[in-house]
PDB file of C-alpha atoms in Angstrom:
ATOM      1  CA  MET L 488     -13.529 -10.369-111.074  1.00 66.00           C
ATOM      2  CA  MET L 489     -15.016  -7.148-109.761  1.00 79.00           C
ATOM      3  CA  THR L 490     -12.802  -4.711-107.927  1.00 87.00           C
ATOM      4  CA  LYS L 491     -13.957  -4.218-104.354  1.00 97.00           C
ATOM      5  CA  THR L 492     -13.357  -0.861-102.714  1.00 98.00           C
ATOM      6  CA  ALA L 493     -13.353   0.223 -99.082  1.00 98.00           C
ATOM      7  CA  TRP L 494     -13.651   3.823 -97.951  1.00 98.00           C
ATOM      8  CA  VAL L 495     -11.819   4.626 -94.729  1.00 98.00           C
ATOM      9  CA  PHE L 496     -12.238   7.776 -92.664  1.00 98.00           C
ATOM     10  CA  PRO L 497      -9.429   9.247 -90.525  1.00 98.00           C
ATOM     11  CA  GLY L 498      -9.787  10.429 -86.920  1.00 96.00           C
ATOM     12  CA  GLN L 499      -8.173  12.974 -84.655  1.00 93.00           C
ATOM     13  CA  GLY L 500      -4.614  13.739 -85.748  1.00 90.00           C
ATOM     14  CA  SER L 501      -5.538  14.165 -89.428  1.00 94.00           C
ATOM     15  CA  GLN L 502      -6.966  17.660 -89.046  1.00 95.00           C
ATOM     16  CA  ALA L 503      -5.137  20.581 -90.631  1.00 95.00           C
ATOM     17  CA  ILE L 504      -5.626  24.336 -90.778  1.00 95.00           C
ATOM     18  CA  GLY L 505      -7.538  25.135 -93.958  1.00 96.00           C
ATOM     19  CA  MET L 506      -9.108  21.694 -94.405  1.00 97.00           C
ATOM     20  CA  GLY L 507     -12.461  21.686 -96.170  1.00 96.00           C
ATOM     21  CA  ILE L 508     -12.297  25.367 -97.099  1.00 95.00           C
ATOM     22  CA  ASP L 509     -12.190  24.589-100.828  1.00 96.00           C
ATOM     23  CA  LEU L 510     -15.586  22.890-100.417  1.00 96.00           C
ATOM     24  CA  LEU L 511     -17.254  26.217 -99.586  1.00 94.00           C
ATOM     25  CA  GLU L 512     -17.643  27.001-103.285  1.00 92.00           C
ATOM     26  CA  LEU L 513     -20.155  24.147-103.663  1.00 95.00           C
ATOM     27  CA  PRO L 514     -23.774  24.931-102.734  1.00 95.00           C
ATOM     28  CA  GLU L 515     -24.448  21.385-101.406  1.00 94.00           C
ATOM     29  CA  ALA L 516     -21.397  21.626 -99.144  1.00 96.00           C
ATOM     30  CA  MET L 517     -22.377  25.128 -98.009  1.00 96.00           C
ATOM     31  CA  ALA L 518     -25.774  23.765 -96.946  1.00 97.00           C
ATOM     32  CA  LYS L 519     -24.038  21.172 -94.735  1.00 97.00           C
ATOM     33  CA  PHE L 520     -21.732  23.805 -93.200  1.00 98.00           C
ATOM     34  CA  GLU L 521     -24.801  25.920 -92.367  1.00 97.00           C
ATOM     35  CA  GLN L 522     -26.640  22.926 -90.926  1.00 98.00           C
ATOM     36  CA  ALA L 523     -23.585  22.165 -88.797  1.00 98.00           C
ATOM     37  CA  GLU L 524     -23.420  25.724 -87.483  1.00 98.00           C
ATOM     38  CA  SER L 525     -27.044  25.581 -86.313  1.00 98.00           C
ATOM     39  CA  ILE L 526     -26.286  22.366 -84.360  1.00 98.00           C
ATOM     40  CA  LEU L 527     -22.860  23.351 -82.995  1.00 98.00           C
ATOM     41  CA  GLY L 528     -23.409  27.055 -82.401  1.00 98.00           C
ATOM     42  CA  TRP L 529     -20.094  27.860 -84.128  1.00 98.00           C
ATOM     43  CA  SER L 530     -18.768  27.841 -87.679  1.00 97.00           C
ATOM     44  CA  VAL L 531     -16.704  24.880 -88.884  1.00 97.00           C
ATOM     45  CA  ALA L 532     -15.319  27.010 -91.722  1.00 96.00           C
ATOM     46  CA  GLU L 533     -14.145  29.703 -89.277  1.00 97.00           C
ATOM     47  CA  ILE L 534     -12.477  27.191 -86.954  1.00 97.00           C
ATOM     48  CA  CYS L 535     -10.768  25.434 -89.880  1.00 97.00           C
ATOM     49  CA  GLN L 536      -9.392  28.769 -91.098  1.00 96.00           C
ATOM     50  CA  SER L 537      -8.262  29.985 -87.675  1.00 94.00           C
ATOM     51  CA  GLN L 538      -4.490  30.457 -87.834  1.00 93.00           C
ATOM     52  CA  ASP L 539      -3.923  29.646 -84.151  1.00 93.00           C
ATOM     53  CA  ASP L 540      -4.803  25.983 -84.868  1.00 93.00           C
ATOM     54  CA  LYS L 541      -8.134  25.967 -83.029  1.00 94.00           C
ATOM     55  CA  VAL L 542      -9.003  22.990 -85.224  1.00 94.00           C
ATOM     56  CA  SER L 543      -6.569  20.850 -83.176  1.00 92.00           C
ATOM     57  CA  HIS L 544      -8.529  21.393 -79.951  1.00 92.00           C
ATOM     58  CA  THR L 545     -10.576  18.176 -79.328  1.00 91.00           C
ATOM     59  CA  LEU L 546     -13.771  20.159 -78.833  1.00 94.00           C
ATOM     60  CA  TYR L 547     -13.484  21.462 -82.408  1.00 96.00           C
ATOM     61  CA  THR L 548     -11.420  18.718 -84.097  1.00 95.00           C
ATOM     62  CA  GLN L 549     -14.057  16.015 -83.897  1.00 96.00           C
ATOM     63  CA  PRO L 550     -17.056  17.940 -85.332  1.00 98.00           C
ATOM     64  CA  CYS L 551     -14.854  19.588 -88.010  1.00 98.00           C
ATOM     65  CA  LEU L 552     -13.472  16.254 -89.249  1.00 98.00           C
ATOM     66  CA  TYR L 553     -16.931  14.667 -89.270  1.00 98.00           C
ATOM     67  CA  VAL L 554     -18.421  17.542 -91.290  1.00 98.00           C
ATOM     68  CA  VAL L 555     -15.594  17.637 -93.845  1.00 98.00           C
ATOM     69  CA  GLU L 556     -15.491  13.837 -94.235  1.00 98.00           C
ATOM     70  CA  SER L 557     -19.284  13.578 -94.600  1.00 98.00           C
ATOM     71  CA  ILE L 558     -19.309  16.218 -97.328  1.00 98.00           C
ATOM     72  CA  LEU L 559     -16.456  14.510 -99.212  1.00 98.00           C
ATOM     73  CA  ALA L 560     -18.259  11.145 -99.001  1.00 98.00           C
ATOM     74  CA  ASP L 561     -21.491  12.700-100.308  1.00 98.00           C
ATOM     75  CA  LEU L 562     -19.613  14.350-103.185  1.00 97.00           C
ATOM     76  CA  LEU L 563     -17.924  11.042-104.067  1.00 97.00           C
ATOM     77  CA  LYS L 564     -21.316   9.318-104.112  1.00 97.00           C
ATOM     78  CA  ALA L 565     -22.674  12.089-106.332  1.00 96.00           C
ATOM     79  CA  THR L 566     -20.032  11.139-108.927  1.00 95.00           C
ATOM     80  CA  GLY L 567     -21.456   7.599-108.927  1.00 95.00           C
ATOM     81  CA  GLN L 568     -18.816   6.004-106.706  1.00 95.00           C
ATOM     82  CA  HIS L 569     -19.916   3.624-103.965  1.00 96.00           C
ATOM     83  CA  PRO L 570     -17.788   1.576-101.567  1.00 98.00           C
ATOM     84  CA  ASP L 571     -18.286  -2.128-100.806  1.00 98.00           C
ATOM     85  CA  TYR L 572     -17.113  -1.631 -97.200  1.00 98.00           C
ATOM     86  CA  VAL L 573     -16.509   1.306 -94.873  1.00 98.00           C
ATOM     87  CA  ALA L 574     -14.424   1.786 -91.730  1.00 98.00           C
ATOM     88  CA  GLY L 575     -13.224   4.759 -89.719  1.00 98.00           C
ATOM     89  CA  HIS L 576     -10.418   5.298 -87.238  1.00 98.00           C
ATOM     90  CA  SER L 577     -11.890   6.286 -83.842  1.00 97.00           C
ATOM     91  CA  LEU L 578     -13.871   9.453 -84.624  1.00 97.00           C
ATOM     92  CA  GLY L 579     -13.832   8.406 -88.312  1.00 98.00           C
ATOM     93  CA  GLU L 580     -16.174   5.517 -87.475  1.00 98.00           C
ATOM     94  CA  TYR L 581     -18.980   8.097 -87.222  1.00 98.00           C
ATOM     95  CA  SER L 582     -18.297   9.283 -90.787  1.00 98.00           C
ATOM     96  CA  ALA L 583     -18.310   5.621 -91.887  1.00 98.00           C
ATOM     97  CA  LEU L 584     -21.674   5.003 -90.191  1.00 98.00           C
ATOM     98  CA  TYR L 585     -23.131   8.155 -91.739  1.00 98.00           C
ATOM     99  CA  THR L 586     -21.858   7.131 -95.181  1.00 98.00           C
ATOM    100  CA  SER L 587     -23.454   3.714 -94.833  1.00 98.00           C
ATOM    101  CA  GLY L 588     -26.835   5.281 -93.954  1.00 98.00           C
ATOM    102  CA  VAL L 589     -26.949   4.188 -90.304  1.00 98.00           C
ATOM    103  CA  PHE L 590     -27.891   7.663 -89.034  1.00 98.00           C
ATOM    104  CA  SER L 591     -28.558  11.122 -90.480  1.00 98.00           C
ATOM    105  CA  PHE L 592     -25.893  13.818 -90.839  1.00 98.00           C
ATOM    106  CA  GLU L 593     -27.555  15.797 -88.038  1.00 98.00           C
ATOM    107  CA  ASP L 594     -27.834  12.865 -85.618  1.00 98.00           C
ATOM    108  CA  GLY L 595     -24.203  11.975 -86.251  1.00 98.00           C
ATOM    109  CA  LEU L 596     -23.095  15.548 -85.615  1.00 98.00           C
ATOM    110  CA  ARG L 597     -25.103  15.769 -82.371  1.00 98.00           C
ATOM    111  CA  LEU L 598     -23.389  12.576 -81.179  1.00 98.00           C
ATOM    112  CA  ILE L 599     -19.955  13.910 -82.161  1.00 98.00           C
ATOM    113  CA  LYS L 600     -20.592  17.235 -80.433  1.00 98.00           C
ATOM    114  CA  ARG L 601     -21.341  15.450 -77.160  1.00 97.00           C
ATOM    115  CA  ARG L 602     -18.489  12.961 -77.630  1.00 96.00           C
ATOM    116  CA  ALA L 603     -16.029  15.822 -78.186  1.00 95.00           C
ATOM    117  CA  GLU L 604     -17.274  17.663 -75.079  1.00 95.00           C
ATOM    118  CA  LEU L 605     -16.997  14.553 -72.906  1.00 94.00           C
ATOM    119  CA  MET L 606     -13.578  13.570 -74.234  1.00 93.00           C
ATOM    120  CA  ASP L 607     -12.318  17.132 -73.942  1.00 90.00           C
ATOM    121  CA  SER L 608     -13.266  17.288 -70.264  1.00 91.00           C
ATOM    122  CA  ALA L 609     -11.779  13.862 -69.413  1.00 84.00           C
ATOM    123  CA  SER L 610      -8.545  14.827 -67.744  1.00 71.00           C
ATOM    124  CA  ASP L 611      -6.066  12.789 -65.658  1.00 81.00           C
ATOM    125  CA  GLY L 612      -4.850  10.573 -68.418  1.00 93.00           C
ATOM    126  CA  MET L 613      -2.179  10.515 -71.048  1.00 95.00           C
ATOM    127  CA  MET L 614      -1.454   8.817 -74.355  1.00 96.00           C
ATOM    128  CA  ALA L 615       1.816   8.022 -76.113  1.00 97.00           C
ATOM    129  CA  ALA L 616       2.633   6.652 -79.560  1.00 97.00           C
ATOM    130  CA  LEU L 617       5.358   4.036 -79.954  1.00 98.00           C
ATOM    131  CA  LEU L 618       7.089   3.348 -83.248  1.00 97.00           C
ATOM    132  CA  GLY L 619       9.396   0.405 -83.895  1.00 97.00           C
ATOM    133  CA  PHE L 620       9.245  -1.854 -80.803  1.00 97.00           C
ATOM    134  CA  ASP L 621       9.133  -5.504 -79.791  1.00 96.00           C
ATOM    135  CA  ARG L 622       5.416  -6.374 -79.651  1.00 96.00           C
ATOM    136  CA  ALA L 623       5.806  -9.327 -77.270  1.00 97.00           C
ATOM    137  CA  GLN L 624       7.789  -7.142 -74.875  1.00 97.00           C
ATOM    138  CA  LEU L 625       5.182  -4.367 -75.085  1.00 98.00           C
ATOM    139  CA  GLU L 626       2.236  -6.720 -74.526  1.00 97.00           C
ATOM    140  CA  MET L 627       3.940  -8.288 -71.514  1.00 98.00           C
ATOM    141  CA  ALA L 628       4.726  -4.879 -70.003  1.00 98.00           C
ATOM    142  CA  ILE L 629       1.112  -3.737 -70.484  1.00 98.00           C
ATOM    143  CA  GLU L 630      -0.171  -6.953 -68.902  1.00 98.00           C
ATOM    144  CA  GLN L 631       2.034  -6.422 -65.840  1.00 98.00           C
ATOM    145  CA  THR L 632       1.290  -2.702 -65.433  1.00 98.00           C
ATOM    146  CA  PRO L 633      -2.087  -1.634 -64.041  1.00 97.00           C
ATOM    147  CA  ASP L 634      -3.910   1.406 -65.495  1.00 97.00           C
ATOM    148  CA  VAL L 635      -2.468   1.283 -69.017  1.00 98.00           C
ATOM    149  CA  VAL L 636      -3.851  -0.334 -72.189  1.00 98.00           C
ATOM    150  CA  LEU L 637      -3.166  -0.599 -75.904  1.00 98.00           C
ATOM    151  CA  ALA L 638      -5.439   2.175 -77.232  1.00 98.00           C
ATOM    152  CA  ASN L 639      -4.686   2.124 -80.974  1.00 98.00           C
ATOM    153  CA  ASP L 640      -3.198  -0.922 -82.647  1.00 98.00           C
ATOM    154  CA  ASN L 641      -2.424   0.834 -85.930  1.00 98.00           C
ATOM    155  CA  ASN L 642      -0.001  -1.582 -87.547  1.00 97.00           C
ATOM    156  CA  ALA L 643       2.810  -3.965 -86.596  1.00 96.00           C
ATOM    157  CA  GLY L 644       5.210  -1.100 -85.911  1.00 96.00           C
ATOM    158  CA  GLN L 645       2.960   1.694 -84.656  1.00 97.00           C
ATOM    159  CA  VAL L 646       0.705   1.706 -81.600  1.00 98.00           C
ATOM    160  CA  VAL L 647      -0.678   4.152 -79.068  1.00 98.00           C
ATOM    161  CA  ILE L 648      -0.874   3.366 -75.355  1.00 98.00           C
ATOM    162  CA  SER L 649      -3.271   5.087 -72.974  1.00 98.00           C
ATOM    163  CA  GLY L 650      -3.660   5.281 -69.208  1.00 97.00           C
ATOM    164  CA  THR L 651      -2.621   7.175 -66.109  1.00 96.00           C
ATOM    165  CA  PRO L 652       0.508   9.314 -66.626  1.00 96.00           C
ATOM    166  CA  LYS L 653       2.405   7.157 -64.129  1.00 97.00           C
ATOM    167  CA  ALA L 654       1.517   3.916 -65.911  1.00 97.00           C
ATOM    168  CA  VAL L 655       2.220   5.284 -69.405  1.00 98.00           C
ATOM    169  CA  GLU L 656       5.626   6.594 -68.298  1.00 97.00           C
ATOM    170  CA  ALA L 657       6.367   3.198 -66.717  1.00 98.00           C
ATOM    171  CA  ILE L 658       5.797   1.483 -70.068  1.00 98.00           C
ATOM    172  CA  LEU L 659       7.881   4.074 -71.930  1.00 97.00           C
ATOM    173  CA  SER L 660      10.788   3.464 -69.544  1.00 97.00           C
ATOM    174  CA  GLN L 661      10.559  -0.349 -69.868  1.00 96.00           C
ATOM    175  CA  VAL L 662       9.887  -0.877 -73.569  1.00 97.00           C
ATOM    176  CA  LYS L 663      12.593   0.018 -76.059  1.00 95.00           C
ATOM    177  CA  SER L 664      11.240   1.721 -79.177  1.00 96.00           C
ATOM    178  CA  LYS L 665      12.729   3.623 -82.112  1.00 97.00           C
ATOM    179  CA  ARG L 666      10.555   6.558 -81.177  1.00 97.00           C
ATOM    180  CA  ALA L 667       8.087   7.396 -78.426  1.00 97.00           C
ATOM    181  CA  VAL L 668       5.850  10.454 -78.699  1.00 96.00           C
ATOM    182  CA  ARG L 669       3.709  11.768 -75.848  1.00 94.00           C
ATOM    183  CA  LEU L 670       0.462  12.892 -77.496  1.00 92.00           C
ATOM    184  CA  ASN L 671      -1.074  16.279 -76.918  1.00 84.00           C
ATOM    185  CA  VAL L 672      -4.542  15.091 -75.853  1.00 85.00           C
ATOM    186  CA  SER L 673      -6.720  15.933 -72.858  1.00 81.00           C
ATOM    187  CA  GLY L 674      -7.261  12.397 -71.544  1.00 90.00           C
ATOM    188  CA  ALA L 675      -6.618   8.670 -71.811  1.00 95.00           C
ATOM    189  CA  PHE L 676      -8.846   8.001 -74.826  1.00 96.00           C
ATOM    190  CA  HIS L 677      -9.741   4.384 -75.700  1.00 97.00           C
ATOM    191  CA  SER L 678      -9.015   3.153 -72.192  1.00 96.00           C
ATOM    192  CA  PRO L 679     -11.071   2.178 -69.110  1.00 95.00           C
ATOM    193  CA  LEU L 680     -10.302   5.669 -67.730  1.00 95.00           C
ATOM    194  CA  MET L 681     -12.978   6.899 -70.177  1.00 95.00           C
ATOM    195  CA  ALA L 682     -15.678   4.793 -68.451  1.00 95.00           C
ATOM    196  CA  ASP L 683     -17.482   7.778 -66.878  1.00 94.00           C
ATOM    197  CA  ALA L 684     -17.539   9.696 -70.154  1.00 94.00           C
ATOM    198  CA  ALA L 685     -18.684   6.545 -71.976  1.00 95.00           C
ATOM    199  CA  ALA L 686     -21.526   5.997 -69.491  1.00 96.00           C
ATOM    200  CA  GLN L 687     -22.741   9.582 -69.974  1.00 96.00           C
ATOM    201  CA  PHE L 688     -22.414   9.207 -73.733  1.00 97.00           C
ATOM    202  CA  LYS L 689     -24.407   5.957 -73.765  1.00 96.00           C
ATOM    203  CA  THR L 690     -27.607   7.731 -72.693  1.00 95.00           C
ATOM    204  CA  ILE L 691     -27.328  10.029 -75.733  1.00 95.00           C
ATOM    205  CA  LEU L 692     -26.339   7.202 -78.073  1.00 97.00           C
ATOM    206  CA  ASP L 693     -29.283   5.070 -76.907  1.00 96.00           C
ATOM    207  CA  ALA L 694     -31.695   7.823 -77.944  1.00 96.00           C
ATOM    208  CA  VAL L 695     -30.452   7.990 -81.548  1.00 97.00           C
ATOM    209  CA  PRO L 696     -32.213   5.625 -83.961  1.00 97.00           C
ATOM    210  CA  PHE L 697     -29.835   3.434 -86.003  1.00 98.00           C
ATOM    211  CA  GLU L 698     -30.889   1.997 -89.381  1.00 98.00           C
ATOM    212  CA  SER L 699     -29.461  -1.104 -91.038  1.00 98.00           C
ATOM    213  CA  ALA L 700     -26.229  -0.187 -92.816  1.00 98.00           C
ATOM    214  CA  GLN L 701     -26.451  -0.107 -96.627  1.00 98.00           C
ATOM    215  CA  ILE L 702     -22.696  -0.814 -96.714  1.00 98.00           C
ATOM    216  CA  PRO L 703     -21.058  -3.275 -94.263  1.00 98.00           C
ATOM    217  CA  VAL L 704     -19.070  -1.480 -91.538  1.00 98.00           C
ATOM    218  CA  LEU L 705     -15.848  -2.772 -89.962  1.00 98.00           C
ATOM    219  CA  SER L 706     -15.836  -1.372 -86.420  1.00 98.00           C
ATOM    220  CA  ASN L 707     -12.917  -0.302 -84.235  1.00 98.00           C
ATOM    221  CA  VAL L 708     -13.696  -2.762 -81.424  1.00 98.00           C
ATOM    222  CA  ASP L 709     -14.638  -5.579 -83.831  1.00 98.00           C
ATOM    223  CA  PRO L 710     -13.243  -5.698 -87.372  1.00 97.00           C
ATOM    224  CA  THR L 711     -15.880  -8.172 -88.632  1.00 97.00           C
ATOM    225  CA  PRO L 712     -18.148  -6.446 -91.198  1.00 98.00           C
ATOM    226  CA  SER L 713     -21.738  -5.926 -90.029  1.00 98.00           C
ATOM    227  CA  THR L 714     -24.884  -4.164 -91.232  1.00 98.00           C
ATOM    228  CA  ASP L 715     -26.972  -4.916 -88.123  1.00 98.00           C
ATOM    229  CA  PRO L 716     -27.990  -1.649 -86.394  1.00 98.00           C
ATOM    230  CA  ALA L 717     -28.030  -3.184 -82.892  1.00 98.00           C
ATOM    231  CA  VAL L 718     -24.553  -4.655 -83.398  1.00 98.00           C
ATOM    232  CA  LEU L 719     -23.178  -1.406 -84.833  1.00 98.00           C
ATOM    233  CA  LYS L 720     -24.616   0.627 -81.955  1.00 98.00           C
ATOM    234  CA  ASP L 721     -23.211  -1.776 -79.363  1.00 97.00           C
ATOM    235  CA  ARG L 722     -19.768  -1.581 -80.986  1.00 98.00           C
ATOM    236  CA  LEU L 723     -19.890   2.215 -81.075  1.00 97.00           C
ATOM    237  CA  ASN L 724     -20.905   2.192 -77.437  1.00 96.00           C
ATOM    238  CA  ARG L 725     -17.755   0.225 -76.542  1.00 97.00           C
ATOM    239  CA  GLN L 726     -15.529   2.366 -78.710  1.00 97.00           C
ATOM    240  CA  MET L 727     -14.684   5.112 -76.213  1.00 95.00           C
ATOM    241  CA  THR L 728     -13.118   2.676 -73.739  1.00 96.00           C
ATOM    242  CA  GLY L 729     -12.030   0.001 -76.248  1.00 97.00           C
ATOM    243  CA  THR L 730      -8.955  -0.496 -78.424  1.00 97.00           C
ATOM    244  CA  VAL L 731      -8.969   0.824 -82.000  1.00 98.00           C
ATOM    245  CA  ARG L 732      -8.084  -2.441 -83.762  1.00 98.00           C
ATOM    246  CA  TRP L 733      -6.931  -0.824 -86.991  1.00 98.00           C
ATOM    247  CA  ARG L 734      -4.245  -3.403 -87.793  1.00 98.00           C
ATOM    248  CA  GLU L 735      -6.941  -6.099 -87.772  1.00 98.00           C
ATOM    249  CA  ILE L 736      -9.299  -3.944 -89.867  1.00 98.00           C
ATOM    250  CA  SER L 737      -6.501  -3.566 -92.440  1.00 98.00           C
ATOM    251  CA  LEU L 738      -5.917  -7.329 -92.498  1.00 98.00           C
ATOM    252  CA  GLN L 739      -9.664  -8.004 -92.800  1.00 98.00           C
ATOM    253  CA  LEU L 740     -10.050  -5.916 -95.976  1.00 97.00           C
ATOM    254  CA  PRO L 741      -8.164  -8.305 -98.330  1.00 97.00           C
ATOM    255  CA  GLN L 742     -10.008 -11.210 -96.627  1.00 97.00           C
ATOM    256  CA  GLU L 743     -13.258  -9.577 -97.837  1.00 97.00           C
ATOM    257  CA  GLY L 744     -11.848  -9.336-101.360  1.00 97.00           C
ATOM    258  CA  VAL L 745     -11.078  -5.599-101.133  1.00 98.00           C
ATOM    259  CA  ASP L 746      -8.195  -4.544-103.380  1.00 96.00           C
ATOM    260  CA  ARG L 747      -8.650  -0.764-103.358  1.00 97.00           C
ATOM    261  CA  VAL L 748      -8.886   1.581-100.380  1.00 98.00           C
ATOM    262  CA  VAL L 749      -9.844   5.253-100.539  1.00 98.00           C
ATOM    263  CA  GLU L 750      -9.041   7.460 -97.547  1.00 98.00           C
ATOM    264  CA  VAL L 751     -11.838  10.027 -97.410  1.00 98.00           C
ATOM    265  CA  GLY L 752     -10.723  13.045 -95.394  1.00 98.00           C
ATOM    266  CA  PRO L 753      -7.736  15.309 -94.864  1.00 96.00           C
ATOM    267  CA  GLY L 754      -4.198  13.957 -94.816  1.00 94.00           C
ATOM    268  CA  LYS L 755      -2.749  10.542 -95.586  1.00 96.00           C
ATOM    269  CA  VAL L 756      -2.503   9.054 -92.100  1.00 96.00           C
ATOM    270  CA  LEU L 757      -4.560   5.920 -92.735  1.00 97.00           C
ATOM    271  CA  THR L 758      -3.064   5.120 -96.138  1.00 97.00           C
ATOM    272  CA  GLY L 759       0.362   5.335 -94.493  1.00 96.00           C
ATOM    273  CA  ILE L 760      -0.703   2.976 -91.711  1.00 97.00           C
ATOM    274  CA  ILE L 761      -2.464   0.489 -94.047  1.00 98.00           C
ATOM    275  CA  LYS L 762       0.456   0.381 -96.516  1.00 97.00           C
ATOM    276  CA  ARG L 763       2.637  -1.305 -93.928  1.00 96.00           C
ATOM    277  CA  THR L 764       0.055  -4.027 -93.146  1.00 97.00           C
ATOM    278  CA  CYS L 765      -1.234  -4.634 -96.685  1.00 97.00           C
ATOM    279  CA  PRO L 766       1.381  -3.539 -99.244  1.00 96.00           C
ATOM    280  CA  ASP L 767      -0.656  -4.997-102.156  1.00 96.00           C
ATOM    281  CA  LEU L 768      -3.723  -2.797-101.741  1.00 97.00           C
ATOM    282  CA  VAL L 769      -4.220   0.102-104.153  1.00 97.00           C
ATOM    283  CA  LEU L 770      -4.442   3.227-101.968  1.00 97.00           C
ATOM    284  CA  LYS L 771      -5.922   6.608-102.839  1.00 97.00           C
ATOM    285  CA  THR L 772      -6.681   9.741-100.817  1.00 98.00           C
ATOM    286  CA  ILE L 773      -9.578  12.157-101.316  1.00 97.00           C
ATOM    287  CA  GLY L 774      -9.122  15.141 -99.036  1.00 96.00           C
ATOM    288  CA  SER L 775      -9.978  18.066-101.275  1.00 95.00           C
ATOM    289  CA  LEU L 776     -11.990  19.180-104.288  1.00 92.00           C
ATOM    290  CA  ALA L 777      -8.906  18.866-106.483  1.00 92.00           C
ATOM    291  CA  GLU L 778      -8.452  15.221-105.457  1.00 94.00           C
ATOM    292  CA  LEU L 779     -12.165  14.568-106.008  1.00 90.00           C
ATOM    293  CA  SER L 780     -11.941  15.600-109.647  1.00 84.00           C
ATOM    294  CA  SER L 781      -8.587  13.918-110.336  1.00 78.00           C
TER     295      SER L 781
END
């Protein structure tokens, strides 16, 4: 039986000072960094090296992660490796779509630039991560509290809620958890509070041509694999206001016969999350040149 592999791409929260800098010694990576600078008007390499953690500011985080992840995926392909499925967490879905040939590097980066600007300017909301909680209790509390939703369903014991500060605090006071962390983000991402930003984004998204995916994509709002460009665009369109259904994506992978998952991008956030849901999967991370050649 053939081994099936999925590549997964992390989103905001995986960025780190210095990420991607080792790639600068490769001419093909340098070309992408230069291309990115002409689209963004600023240097990804400079932001990633900035010691005051500029890379953690939404405006910069999203384009920087996309550029680094895209380069890593291209380098992996150049070594003859190809995934059977791709998926990305929130922002990472763009890297997954690029990797599967749905849009060009430039089109993807233009979308990300606008997405980052819109999300960065969406104020009035808050997000909080909960670890170790009673899911039935949480779901009931969310159902009974207006203006708060489950934003990221990462695994059985780790979720992120999103909504108005009042509603998020109400949930935190009602639901017992081992740990609750208020996230340092500008708005209530992946919630209906992003509707205005999503509507503005849709006009830009509609203008970008999508091709059929060469590799089936499992989307955040729908974990069923698809290669249909209209379906993939519709799912991406719903992503800004919809839940990141990562727990279901993780469960879907073994259903598709996947036994190996490679996290392409900085950090080990997704492998950590997936391990809890699917302990039998072989997990690997590729976040640097050293890991590429190992």
